[in-house]
Amino acid sequence: MVRAVTGALDAHRRAFDDDGVVLYAGTNTMSPRARAAHRAAVSTRPSMGWPGDKFQAGLDHLDVLETLAPLRMAALMEGEYAEVRLQSATLANLACYTALARPGDTVAVLPEAAGGHASHHAQGAAGVRGLRVADLPYDDAAFNVDLERLPAFLGRERPAIVVIGGSLMLFPHDVGAVRAACDEVGATLVYDASHVAGLIAGGRFQRPLAEGAHVLTMSTYKSFGGPPGAAIVTRDAGLAERLSAAAYPGLTANYDAARLAPLAVTAAELAETGPAYADACLANARALAGELRSAGFTVAAAGLGCTVSHHVAVDASAFGGGDPAARALAAAGIYLSGIGLPGGPSGEPMRGLRIGTQEVTRHGFGPRHMPAVAGLMARALLKGEDPAAVRADTVALRHSIGEARAAG
Ligand SMILES: *Cc1c(COP(=O)(O)O)cnc(C)c1O
């Protein structure tokens, strides 16, 4: 049995970490220093309460982590307070719903076809909290919130919370305009930066808290590149207190304190290298979008320049939708996922393929490698080549970049 488990782990590591071209937007690889700071043994040491005021005695050393990690995260994301104990962004969003709304209240969120995440919707955390979910008015052509229809919509729906930010973020939101509309109805504005947190940390894309979001929630393991988990950041002391009470003792007792060391290390690294990393992610996305178009793919938002983030979306209707296309690419050693795209009939299966450049950027891919990546995708999807043949070349590309890096 143990051998079956370790064998599966090794095979997974080979497929993704050694051989794969990972374009899945919701993942990353941690830096060597962050990885070295992860101590599995800490995970089973419960730590409940505030540093210096714990339920358990003798946790002075963990107090160091529990102080440094939130301070670093708050500073990096331009807030004053960070809650870092929650194990996932789904729980971070649930903490917002718990702290900022009551069952029966309305939360207004991005439609699912426009990147609204399950945790924003009735089947996810919003439904768990008993909230009524209303889709924000959306401008399909602009890939963004419809600001003209927003004030009347908010006046009608009277949400307690408005959530912007989602699972496909090609363009920034006009946070200031959304906040102004929220202020008219007393709604709290939450910006879910799960996907774009690494760009924001690098000072790119947008500055949600400076632009007016009351609260920023985020995954720490997607573009941010840290350990799995979440952060909630705000500038407002009163909100911070309510959100932390929702996190503990609301939604957690023990949590995995081992996460906090790699999180603090990742935040410290991004404070230095974040701008260059974010720029490289953006350059790769721009280059890949262009190469995919040249190769014959239909790239979403082409009329708007395709993307200003690390995301690219491809219309996969011609391949039966995003899921079958992603499976065909996985057989070719290229890992990504389907995604909904705005503008289709309601209830349509995921029409798009979503690409994120954060992990290949960390592996040393640059714009000069994007013709090869687009070429492999074209062979697997447009030309219908044998996936095993394409996979051999995918692995060769990945290894060539690893070896070029190792050679300095
Ligand atoms: C991934 C994601 C989440 C959930 O993150 P988990 O850590 O997997 O729970 C929440 N919101 C958005 C927009 C996401 O993309």
CSV table of C-alpha atoms and ligand atoms in Angstrom, one decimal:
chain,number,residue,atom,x,y,z
A,1,MET,CA,0.0,0.0,0.0
A,2,VAL,CA,2.7,2.5,1.0
A,3,ARG,CA,4.5,1.7,-2.2
A,4,ALA,CA,1.3,2.4,-4.2
A,5,VAL,CA,1.0,5.8,-2.5
A,6,THR,CA,4.6,6.9,-3.0
A,7,GLY,CA,4.6,5.5,-6.5
A,8,ALA,CA,1.6,7.7,-7.3
A,9,LEU,CA,3.3,10.7,-5.8
A,10,ASP,CA,6.5,10.2,-7.8
A,11,ALA,CA,4.5,9.7,-11.0
A,12,HIS,CA,2.6,12.9,-10.3
A,13,ARG,CA,5.8,14.8,-9.6
A,14,ARG,CA,7.4,13.6,-12.8
A,15,ALA,CA,4.4,14.6,-14.9
A,16,PHE,CA,4.0,18.1,-13.5
A,17,ASP,CA,7.3,19.1,-11.9
A,18,ASP,CA,9.8,17.4,-14.1
A,19,ASP,CA,8.3,16.9,-17.5
A,20,GLY,CA,5.1,19.0,-17.9
A,21,VAL,CA,4.4,22.4,-19.3
A,22,VAL,CA,2.0,23.6,-16.6
A,23,LEU,CA,-0.3,26.3,-17.8
A,24,TYR,CA,-3.0,25.7,-15.2
A,25,ALA,CA,-3.9,29.2,-13.9
A,26,GLY,CA,-4.7,28.0,-10.3
A,27,THR,CA,-1.3,26.6,-9.3
A,28,ASN,CA,2.4,27.4,-9.0
A,29,THR,CA,5.6,26.0,-7.8
A,30,MET,CA,7.2,27.5,-4.6
A,31,SER,CA,10.6,29.0,-4.6
A,32,PRO,CA,13.5,26.8,-3.2
A,33,ARG,CA,13.7,29.1,-0.1
A,34,ALA,CA,10.0,28.9,0.5
A,35,ARG,CA,10.0,25.1,0.1
A,36,ALA,CA,13.0,24.8,2.5
A,37,ALA,CA,11.0,26.8,5.1
A,38,HIS,CA,8.2,24.3,5.1
A,39,ARG,CA,8.4,21.9,8.1
A,40,ALA,CA,5.7,19.2,8.0
A,41,ALA,CA,6.1,18.5,11.7
A,42,VAL,CA,4.7,21.9,12.6
A,43,SER,CA,1.4,21.1,10.9
A,44,THR,CA,0.2,18.9,13.8
A,45,ARG,CA,1.1,21.4,16.5
A,46,PRO,CA,-2.2,23.2,17.3
A,47,SER,CA,-2.0,27.0,17.9
A,48,MET,CA,-5.2,28.7,18.9
A,49,GLY,CA,-5.6,32.4,19.6
A,50,TRP,CA,-3.4,35.4,19.3
A,51,PRO,CA,0.4,35.5,19.6
A,52,GLY,CA,1.2,36.0,23.3
A,53,ASP,CA,-2.4,35.0,24.3
A,54,LYS,CA,-2.7,31.4,23.3
A,55,PHE,CA,-5.0,28.6,24.4
A,56,GLN,CA,-1.9,26.4,24.6
A,57,ALA,CA,1.3,27.2,26.5
A,58,GLY,CA,4.8,27.1,25.1
A,59,LEU,CA,4.1,28.5,21.5
A,60,ASP,CA,6.5,31.4,21.6
A,61,HIS,CA,8.3,30.2,18.5
A,62,LEU,CA,5.1,29.9,16.5
A,63,ASP,CA,4.2,33.4,17.7
A,64,VAL,CA,7.1,34.6,15.6
A,65,LEU,CA,5.6,33.1,12.5
A,66,GLU,CA,2.1,34.3,13.4
A,67,THR,CA,3.4,37.8,13.7
A,68,LEU,CA,5.8,38.1,10.8
A,69,ALA,CA,3.5,36.4,8.2
A,70,PRO,CA,0.5,38.7,8.5
A,71,LEU,CA,2.7,41.8,8.8
A,72,ARG,CA,4.6,40.9,5.6
A,73,MET,CA,1.3,40.0,3.8
A,74,ALA,CA,-0.4,43.2,4.9
A,75,ALA,CA,2.5,45.4,3.8
A,76,LEU,CA,2.9,43.6,0.4
A,77,MET,CA,-0.8,43.8,-0.5
A,78,GLU,CA,-1.0,47.5,0.7
A,79,GLY,CA,-3.2,46.8,3.7
A,80,GLU,CA,-2.8,47.3,7.4
A,81,TYR,CA,-4.1,44.0,8.7
A,82,ALA,CA,-3.9,40.5,7.3
A,83,GLU,CA,-5.6,37.3,8.5
A,84,VAL,CA,-3.5,34.3,7.2
A,85,ARG,CA,-4.8,31.3,9.2
A,86,LEU,CA,-7.4,30.1,6.8
A,87,GLN,CA,-6.5,27.1,4.7
A,88,SER,CA,-8.2,28.2,1.4
A,89,ALA,CA,-9.6,31.2,-0.3
A,90,THR,CA,-13.0,29.5,-0.2
A,91,LEU,CA,-12.8,29.8,3.6
A,92,ALA,CA,-11.5,33.3,3.3
A,93,ASN,CA,-14.6,34.2,1.3
A,94,LEU,CA,-16.8,32.4,3.8
A,95,ALA,CA,-15.2,34.4,6.6
A,96,CYS,CA,-16.2,37.6,4.7
A,97,TYR,CA,-19.8,36.4,4.3
A,98,THR,CA,-19.8,35.4,8.0
A,99,ALA,CA,-18.3,38.7,9.3
A,100,LEU,CA,-20.0,41.1,6.8
A,101,ALA,CA,-23.5,39.7,6.2
A,102,ARG,CA,-26.3,37.7,7.8
A,103,PRO,CA,-28.2,34.7,6.4
A,104,GLY,CA,-30.8,36.0,4.0
A,105,ASP,CA,-28.7,39.0,2.9
A,106,THR,CA,-27.7,39.4,-0.7
A,107,VAL,CA,-24.2,39.1,-2.1
A,108,ALA,CA,-23.6,40.4,-5.6
A,109,VAL,CA,-21.0,38.6,-7.6
A,110,LEU,CA,-19.6,38.1,-11.1
A,111,PRO,CA,-21.6,35.6,-13.2
A,112,GLU,CA,-20.1,32.1,-13.4
A,113,ALA,CA,-19.6,32.6,-17.1
A,114,ALA,CA,-17.5,35.7,-16.3
A,115,GLY,CA,-15.2,34.1,-13.8
A,116,GLY,CA,-17.4,34.2,-10.7
A,117,HIS,CA,-16.0,31.4,-8.5
A,118,ALA,CA,-18.0,28.6,-6.9
A,119,SER,CA,-17.2,30.2,-3.5
A,120,HIS,CA,-19.1,33.3,-4.7
A,121,HIS,CA,-22.2,31.4,-5.7
A,122,ALA,CA,-25.1,29.5,-4.2
A,123,GLN,CA,-23.5,26.0,-4.6
A,124,GLY,CA,-20.5,27.2,-2.7
A,125,ALA,CA,-19.6,29.3,0.4
A,126,ALA,CA,-22.2,32.0,-0.3
A,127,GLY,CA,-24.9,29.3,-0.2
A,128,VAL,CA,-23.4,27.7,2.9
A,129,ARG,CA,-23.8,31.0,4.7
A,130,GLY,CA,-27.4,31.2,3.5
A,131,LEU,CA,-26.9,34.3,1.3
A,132,ARG,CA,-29.0,35.2,-1.6
A,133,VAL,CA,-26.8,35.5,-4.7
A,134,ALA,CA,-27.3,38.1,-7.4
A,135,ASP,CA,-25.2,38.3,-10.6
A,136,LEU,CA,-23.6,41.7,-11.1
A,137,PRO,CA,-24.5,43.3,-14.5
A,138,TYR,CA,-21.8,42.4,-16.9
A,139,ASP,CA,-20.6,43.8,-20.2
A,140,ASP,CA,-19.7,40.7,-22.2
A,141,ALA,CA,-17.8,42.7,-24.9
A,142,ALA,CA,-15.7,44.6,-22.3
A,143,PHE,CA,-15.0,41.4,-20.2
A,144,ASN,CA,-15.9,43.5,-17.1
A,145,VAL,CA,-18.6,44.8,-14.8
A,146,ASP,CA,-21.2,46.9,-16.6
A,147,LEU,CA,-20.7,50.2,-14.7
A,148,GLU,CA,-23.6,51.9,-16.4
A,149,ARG,CA,-26.1,49.4,-15.1
A,150,LEU,CA,-24.4,49.0,-11.7
A,151,PRO,CA,-26.0,51.8,-9.7
A,152,ALA,CA,-29.6,50.9,-10.6
A,153,PHE,CA,-28.8,47.2,-10.0
A,154,LEU,CA,-27.4,47.9,-6.5
A,155,GLY,CA,-30.3,50.1,-5.7
A,156,ARG,CA,-32.7,47.3,-6.5
A,157,GLU,CA,-30.8,44.4,-5.0
A,158,ARG,CA,-29.3,46.2,-1.9
A,159,PRO,CA,-26.5,43.7,-1.4
A,160,ALA,CA,-24.6,43.6,1.9
A,161,ILE,CA,-21.5,42.6,0.0
A,162,VAL,CA,-20.3,43.0,-3.5
A,163,VAL,CA,-17.5,40.7,-4.7
A,164,ILE,CA,-15.4,41.5,-7.7
A,165,GLY,CA,-12.4,39.5,-9.0
A,166,GLY,CA,-12.8,36.0,-10.3
A,167,SER,CA,-11.3,33.0,-11.8
A,168,LEU,CA,-10.6,34.6,-15.2
A,169,MET,CA,-9.0,38.1,-14.9
A,170,LEU,CA,-7.9,39.3,-18.3
A,171,PHE,CA,-8.4,43.0,-17.4
A,172,PRO,CA,-8.5,45.0,-14.1
A,173,HIS,CA,-11.8,46.1,-12.6
A,174,ASP,CA,-12.6,49.8,-12.2
A,175,VAL,CA,-12.5,49.4,-8.4
A,176,GLY,CA,-13.0,53.1,-7.7
A,177,ALA,CA,-16.2,53.2,-9.7
A,178,VAL,CA,-17.6,50.0,-8.1
A,179,ARG,CA,-16.7,51.3,-4.7
A,180,ALA,CA,-18.5,54.6,-5.3
A,181,ALA,CA,-21.6,52.6,-6.3
A,182,CYS,CA,-21.3,50.4,-3.3
A,183,ASP,CA,-21.1,53.5,-1.0
A,184,GLU,CA,-24.5,54.6,-2.3
A,185,VAL,CA,-26.1,51.5,-0.8
A,186,GLY,CA,-23.8,50.8,2.1
A,187,ALA,CA,-22.4,47.6,0.6
A,188,THR,CA,-18.9,46.3,1.6
A,189,LEU,CA,-16.7,45.8,-1.4
A,190,VAL,CA,-14.6,42.6,-1.4
A,191,TYR,CA,-12.0,42.1,-4.1
A,192,ASP,CA,-11.1,38.4,-4.7
A,193,ALA,CA,-7.5,38.5,-5.8
A,194,SER,CA,-7.0,34.7,-5.8
A,195,HIS,CA,-5.6,34.7,-9.3
A,196,VAL,CA,-3.9,38.0,-9.6
A,197,ALA,CA,-2.4,38.3,-6.1
A,198,GLY,CA,1.1,37.7,-7.4
A,199,LEU,CA,0.8,40.5,-10.0
A,200,ILE,CA,-0.6,42.9,-7.3
A,201,ALA,CA,2.3,42.0,-5.0
A,202,GLY,CA,4.6,43.0,-7.8
A,203,GLY,CA,2.9,46.3,-8.2
A,204,ARG,CA,1.3,45.4,-11.5
A,205,PHE,CA,-2.3,45.0,-12.8
A,206,GLN,CA,-4.1,47.0,-10.1
A,207,ARG,CA,-4.0,48.1,-6.5
A,208,PRO,CA,-7.4,47.0,-5.1
A,209,LEU,CA,-7.1,48.3,-1.5
A,210,ALA,CA,-5.6,51.7,-2.7
A,211,GLU,CA,-8.3,51.9,-5.3
A,212,GLY,CA,-11.1,51.4,-2.8
A,213,ALA,CA,-11.8,47.8,-2.0
A,214,HIS,CA,-12.7,47.4,1.7
A,215,VAL,CA,-11.3,43.8,1.8
A,216,LEU,CA,-9.0,41.8,-0.4
A,217,THR,CA,-9.2,38.0,-0.3
A,218,MET,CA,-6.7,35.8,-2.0
A,219,SER,CA,-5.3,32.3,-2.6
A,220,THR,CA,-1.6,32.2,-1.7
A,221,TYR,CA,-0.6,29.4,-4.1
A,222,LYS,CA,-1.7,30.6,-7.5
A,223,SER,CA,0.2,33.5,-9.1
A,224,PHE,CA,1.4,34.5,-5.6
A,225,GLY,CA,3.5,31.3,-5.6
A,226,GLY,CA,3.4,30.5,-1.9
A,227,PRO,CA,2.1,27.6,0.1
A,228,PRO,CA,-1.6,26.5,-0.3
A,229,GLY,CA,-3.9,28.7,1.8
A,230,ALA,CA,-5.4,32.1,1.9
A,231,ALA,CA,-5.1,35.6,3.2
A,232,ILE,CA,-7.6,38.3,3.9
A,233,VAL,CA,-6.2,41.9,3.9
A,234,THR,CA,-7.8,45.2,4.8
A,235,ARG,CA,-6.9,48.7,5.9
A,236,ASP,CA,-9.9,48.9,8.3
A,237,ALA,CA,-9.2,47.9,11.9
A,238,GLY,CA,-12.9,47.3,12.7
A,239,LEU,CA,-13.3,45.0,9.6
A,240,ALA,CA,-10.0,43.3,10.5
A,241,GLU,CA,-11.3,42.4,13.9
A,242,ARG,CA,-14.6,41.0,12.6
A,243,LEU,CA,-12.9,39.0,9.9
A,244,SER,CA,-10.4,37.5,12.3
A,245,ALA,CA,-13.2,36.5,14.7
A,246,ALA,CA,-14.8,34.7,11.7
A,247,ALA,CA,-11.5,32.9,11.0
A,248,TYR,CA,-11.0,32.0,14.7
A,249,PRO,CA,-12.9,30.9,16.6
A,250,GLY,CA,-15.5,31.0,13.8
A,251,LEU,CA,-14.2,28.7,11.0
A,252,THR,CA,-11.0,27.2,12.5
A,253,ALA,CA,-9.7,25.8,15.8
A,254,ASN,CA,-6.4,24.3,14.9
A,255,TYR,CA,-5.0,25.4,11.6
A,256,ASP,CA,-1.8,24.4,9.7
A,257,ALA,CA,0.8,26.8,11.1
A,258,ALA,CA,3.5,25.2,9.0
A,259,ARG,CA,2.1,27.2,6.0
A,260,LEU,CA,3.1,30.5,7.6
A,261,ALA,CA,6.8,30.1,7.3
A,262,PRO,CA,6.8,29.5,3.5
A,263,LEU,CA,4.2,32.2,3.3
A,264,ALA,CA,6.3,34.8,5.0
A,265,VAL,CA,9.3,33.8,2.9
A,266,THR,CA,7.3,34.1,-0.3
A,267,ALA,CA,6.1,37.5,0.7
A,268,ALA,CA,9.6,38.7,1.6
A,269,GLU,CA,10.9,37.4,-1.8
A,270,LEU,CA,8.1,39.1,-3.7
A,271,ALA,CA,8.8,42.4,-2.0
A,272,GLU,CA,12.1,42.2,-3.9
A,273,THR,CA,11.5,40.2,-7.0
A,274,GLY,CA,7.8,40.7,-7.4
A,275,PRO,CA,8.0,43.5,-10.0
A,276,ALA,CA,10.3,41.6,-12.3
A,277,TYR,CA,8.3,38.3,-11.8
A,278,ALA,CA,5.0,40.1,-12.6
A,279,ASP,CA,6.5,41.7,-15.7
A,280,ALA,CA,7.8,38.4,-16.9
A,281,CYS,CA,4.3,36.7,-16.4
A,282,LEU,CA,2.6,39.6,-18.3
A,283,ALA,CA,5.1,39.5,-21.2
A,284,ASN,CA,4.7,35.7,-21.5
A,285,ALA,CA,0.9,36.0,-21.6
A,286,ARG,CA,1.0,38.8,-24.2
A,287,ALA,CA,3.5,36.7,-26.3
A,288,LEU,CA,1.5,33.5,-26.0
A,289,ALA,CA,-1.8,35.2,-26.9
A,290,GLY,CA,-0.2,36.5,-30.1
A,291,GLU,CA,1.4,33.2,-31.0
A,292,LEU,CA,-1.9,31.3,-30.3
A,293,ARG,CA,-3.7,33.7,-32.7
A,294,SER,CA,-1.0,33.2,-35.3
A,295,ALA,CA,-1.3,29.4,-34.9
A,296,GLY,CA,-5.0,29.6,-35.7
A,297,PHE,CA,-6.7,29.7,-32.3
A,298,THR,CA,-9.6,32.0,-31.4
A,299,VAL,CA,-8.2,34.0,-28.4
A,300,ALA,CA,-10.9,35.6,-26.3
A,301,ALA,CA,-11.0,39.4,-26.0
A,302,ALA,CA,-8.8,39.8,-29.1
A,303,GLY,CA,-10.4,43.1,-29.9
A,304,LEU,CA,-9.2,44.4,-26.5
A,305,GLY,CA,-5.6,43.1,-26.9
A,306,CYS,CA,-6.4,39.7,-25.4
A,307,THR,CA,-5.0,40.3,-21.9
A,308,VAL,CA,-3.2,42.6,-19.6
A,309,SER,CA,-2.7,40.0,-16.9
A,310,HIS,CA,-1.0,36.6,-16.8
A,311,HIS,CA,-4.2,34.9,-18.1
A,312,VAL,CA,-5.1,34.1,-21.6
A,313,ALA,CA,-8.4,32.5,-22.7
A,314,VAL,CA,-9.0,30.5,-25.8
A,315,ASP,CA,-12.4,29.8,-27.3
A,316,ALA,CA,-12.5,26.0,-27.4
A,317,SER,CA,-15.9,25.6,-29.1
A,318,ALA,CA,-14.2,24.0,-32.1
A,319,PHE,CA,-12.8,21.2,-29.8
A,320,GLY,CA,-16.1,20.5,-28.0
A,321,GLY,CA,-15.4,22.9,-25.2
A,322,GLY,CA,-12.8,23.6,-22.6
A,323,ASP,CA,-12.9,20.3,-20.8
A,324,PRO,CA,-12.3,18.0,-23.7
A,325,ALA,CA,-9.6,20.4,-25.0
A,326,ALA,CA,-7.9,20.3,-21.6
A,327,ARG,CA,-7.9,16.5,-21.6
A,328,ALA,CA,-6.4,16.4,-25.0
A,329,LEU,CA,-3.6,18.8,-24.0
A,330,ALA,CA,-2.9,16.8,-20.8
A,331,ALA,CA,-2.3,13.7,-22.9
A,332,ALA,CA,0.3,15.9,-24.7
A,333,GLY,CA,1.9,16.9,-21.4
A,334,ILE,CA,0.4,20.4,-21.3
A,335,TYR,CA,-1.8,20.9,-18.2
A,336,LEU,CA,-4.5,23.5,-17.9
A,337,SER,CA,-8.3,23.7,-17.5
A,338,GLY,CA,-11.6,24.8,-19.0
A,339,ILE,CA,-13.3,28.0,-18.0
A,340,GLY,CA,-16.6,29.7,-18.8
A,341,LEU,CA,-16.6,32.6,-21.2
A,342,PRO,CA,-19.1,35.4,-21.2
A,343,GLY,CA,-21.5,35.9,-24.1
A,344,GLY,CA,-22.8,32.4,-24.6
A,345,PRO,CA,-26.2,30.9,-24.0
A,346,SER,CA,-26.9,30.5,-20.2
A,347,GLY,CA,-26.1,27.1,-18.9
A,348,GLU,CA,-23.5,26.4,-21.6
A,349,PRO,CA,-20.7,24.1,-20.6
A,350,MET,CA,-17.3,25.7,-20.2
A,351,ARG,CA,-16.5,27.1,-23.6
A,352,GLY,CA,-13.0,28.4,-22.9
A,353,LEU,CA,-9.6,27.1,-22.2
A,354,ARG,CA,-7.8,29.1,-19.5
A,355,ILE,CA,-4.1,29.6,-19.5
A,356,GLY,CA,-1.9,31.1,-16.8
A,357,THR,CA,1.8,31.9,-17.4
A,358,GLN,CA,2.9,32.1,-13.7
A,359,GLU,CA,4.4,28.7,-13.4
A,360,VAL,CA,6.2,28.5,-16.7
A,361,THR,CA,7.6,32.0,-15.9
A,362,ARG,CA,9.1,30.6,-12.7
A,363,HIS,CA,10.6,27.7,-14.7
A,364,GLY,CA,12.4,30.1,-16.9
A,365,PHE,CA,10.2,30.3,-20.0
A,366,GLY,CA,10.3,33.6,-21.8
A,367,PRO,CA,8.5,35.2,-24.8
A,368,ARG,CA,11.0,33.5,-27.1
A,369,HIS,CA,9.6,30.1,-26.0
A,370,MET,CA,6.0,31.0,-26.6
A,371,PRO,CA,6.0,30.1,-30.4
A,372,ALA,CA,7.0,26.5,-29.3
A,373,VAL,CA,4.3,26.3,-26.7
A,374,ALA,CA,1.6,27.6,-29.1
A,375,GLY,CA,3.0,25.1,-31.7
A,376,LEU,CA,2.6,22.2,-29.3
A,377,MET,CA,-1.0,23.2,-28.5
A,378,ALA,CA,-1.8,23.6,-32.2
A,379,ARG,CA,-0.4,20.1,-33.0
A,380,ALA,CA,-2.5,18.6,-30.2
A,381,LEU,CA,-5.7,20.5,-30.9
A,382,LEU,CA,-5.8,22.0,-34.4
A,383,LYS,CA,-3.9,19.3,-36.2
A,384,GLY,CA,-5.1,16.3,-34.2
A,385,GLU,CA,-1.6,14.8,-34.0
A,386,ASP,CA,-1.0,11.7,-31.8
A,387,PRO,CA,-0.8,13.1,-28.3
A,388,ALA,CA,2.1,10.8,-27.4
A,389,ALA,CA,4.2,12.2,-30.2
A,390,VAL,CA,3.4,15.8,-29.1
A,391,ARG,CA,4.1,14.8,-25.5
A,392,ALA,CA,7.7,13.8,-26.3
A,393,ASP,CA,8.3,17.2,-27.7
A,394,THR,CA,6.6,18.9,-24.8
A,395,VAL,CA,8.9,17.1,-22.4
A,396,ALA,CA,11.9,17.9,-24.6
A,397,LEU,CA,11.0,21.6,-24.5
A,398,ARG,CA,10.6,21.6,-20.7
A,399,HIS,CA,13.9,19.8,-20.2
A,400,SER,CA,15.8,22.1,-22.6
A,401,ILE,CA,14.7,25.1,-20.6
A,402,GLY,CA,15.6,23.5,-17.3
A,403,GLU,CA,19.0,22.5,-18.6
A,404,ALA,CA,19.7,26.0,-20.1
A,405,ARG,CA,18.9,27.4,-16.7
A,406,ALA,CA,21.1,24.9,-14.8
A,407,ALA,CA,24.0,25.9,-17.2
A,408,GLY,CA,23.4,29.5,-16.0
B,1,LIG,C1,-9.2,29.5,-6.7
B,1,LIG,C2,-10.2,30.5,-6.3
B,1,LIG,C3,-10.8,30.6,-5.0
B,1,LIG,C4,-10.7,29.4,-4.1
B,1,LIG,O1,-9.4,29.1,-3.7
B,1,LIG,P1,-9.2,27.8,-2.8
B,1,LIG,O2,-7.9,28.2,-2.0
B,1,LIG,O3,-9.0,26.7,-3.8
B,1,LIG,O4,-10.3,27.6,-1.9
B,1,LIG,C5,-11.6,31.6,-4.6
B,1,LIG,N1,-11.8,32.6,-5.5
B,1,LIG,C6,-11.3,32.6,-6.7
B,1,LIG,C7,-11.6,33.7,-7.6
B,1,LIG,C8,-10.5,31.6,-7.2
B,1,LIG,O5,-10.0,31.6,-8.4
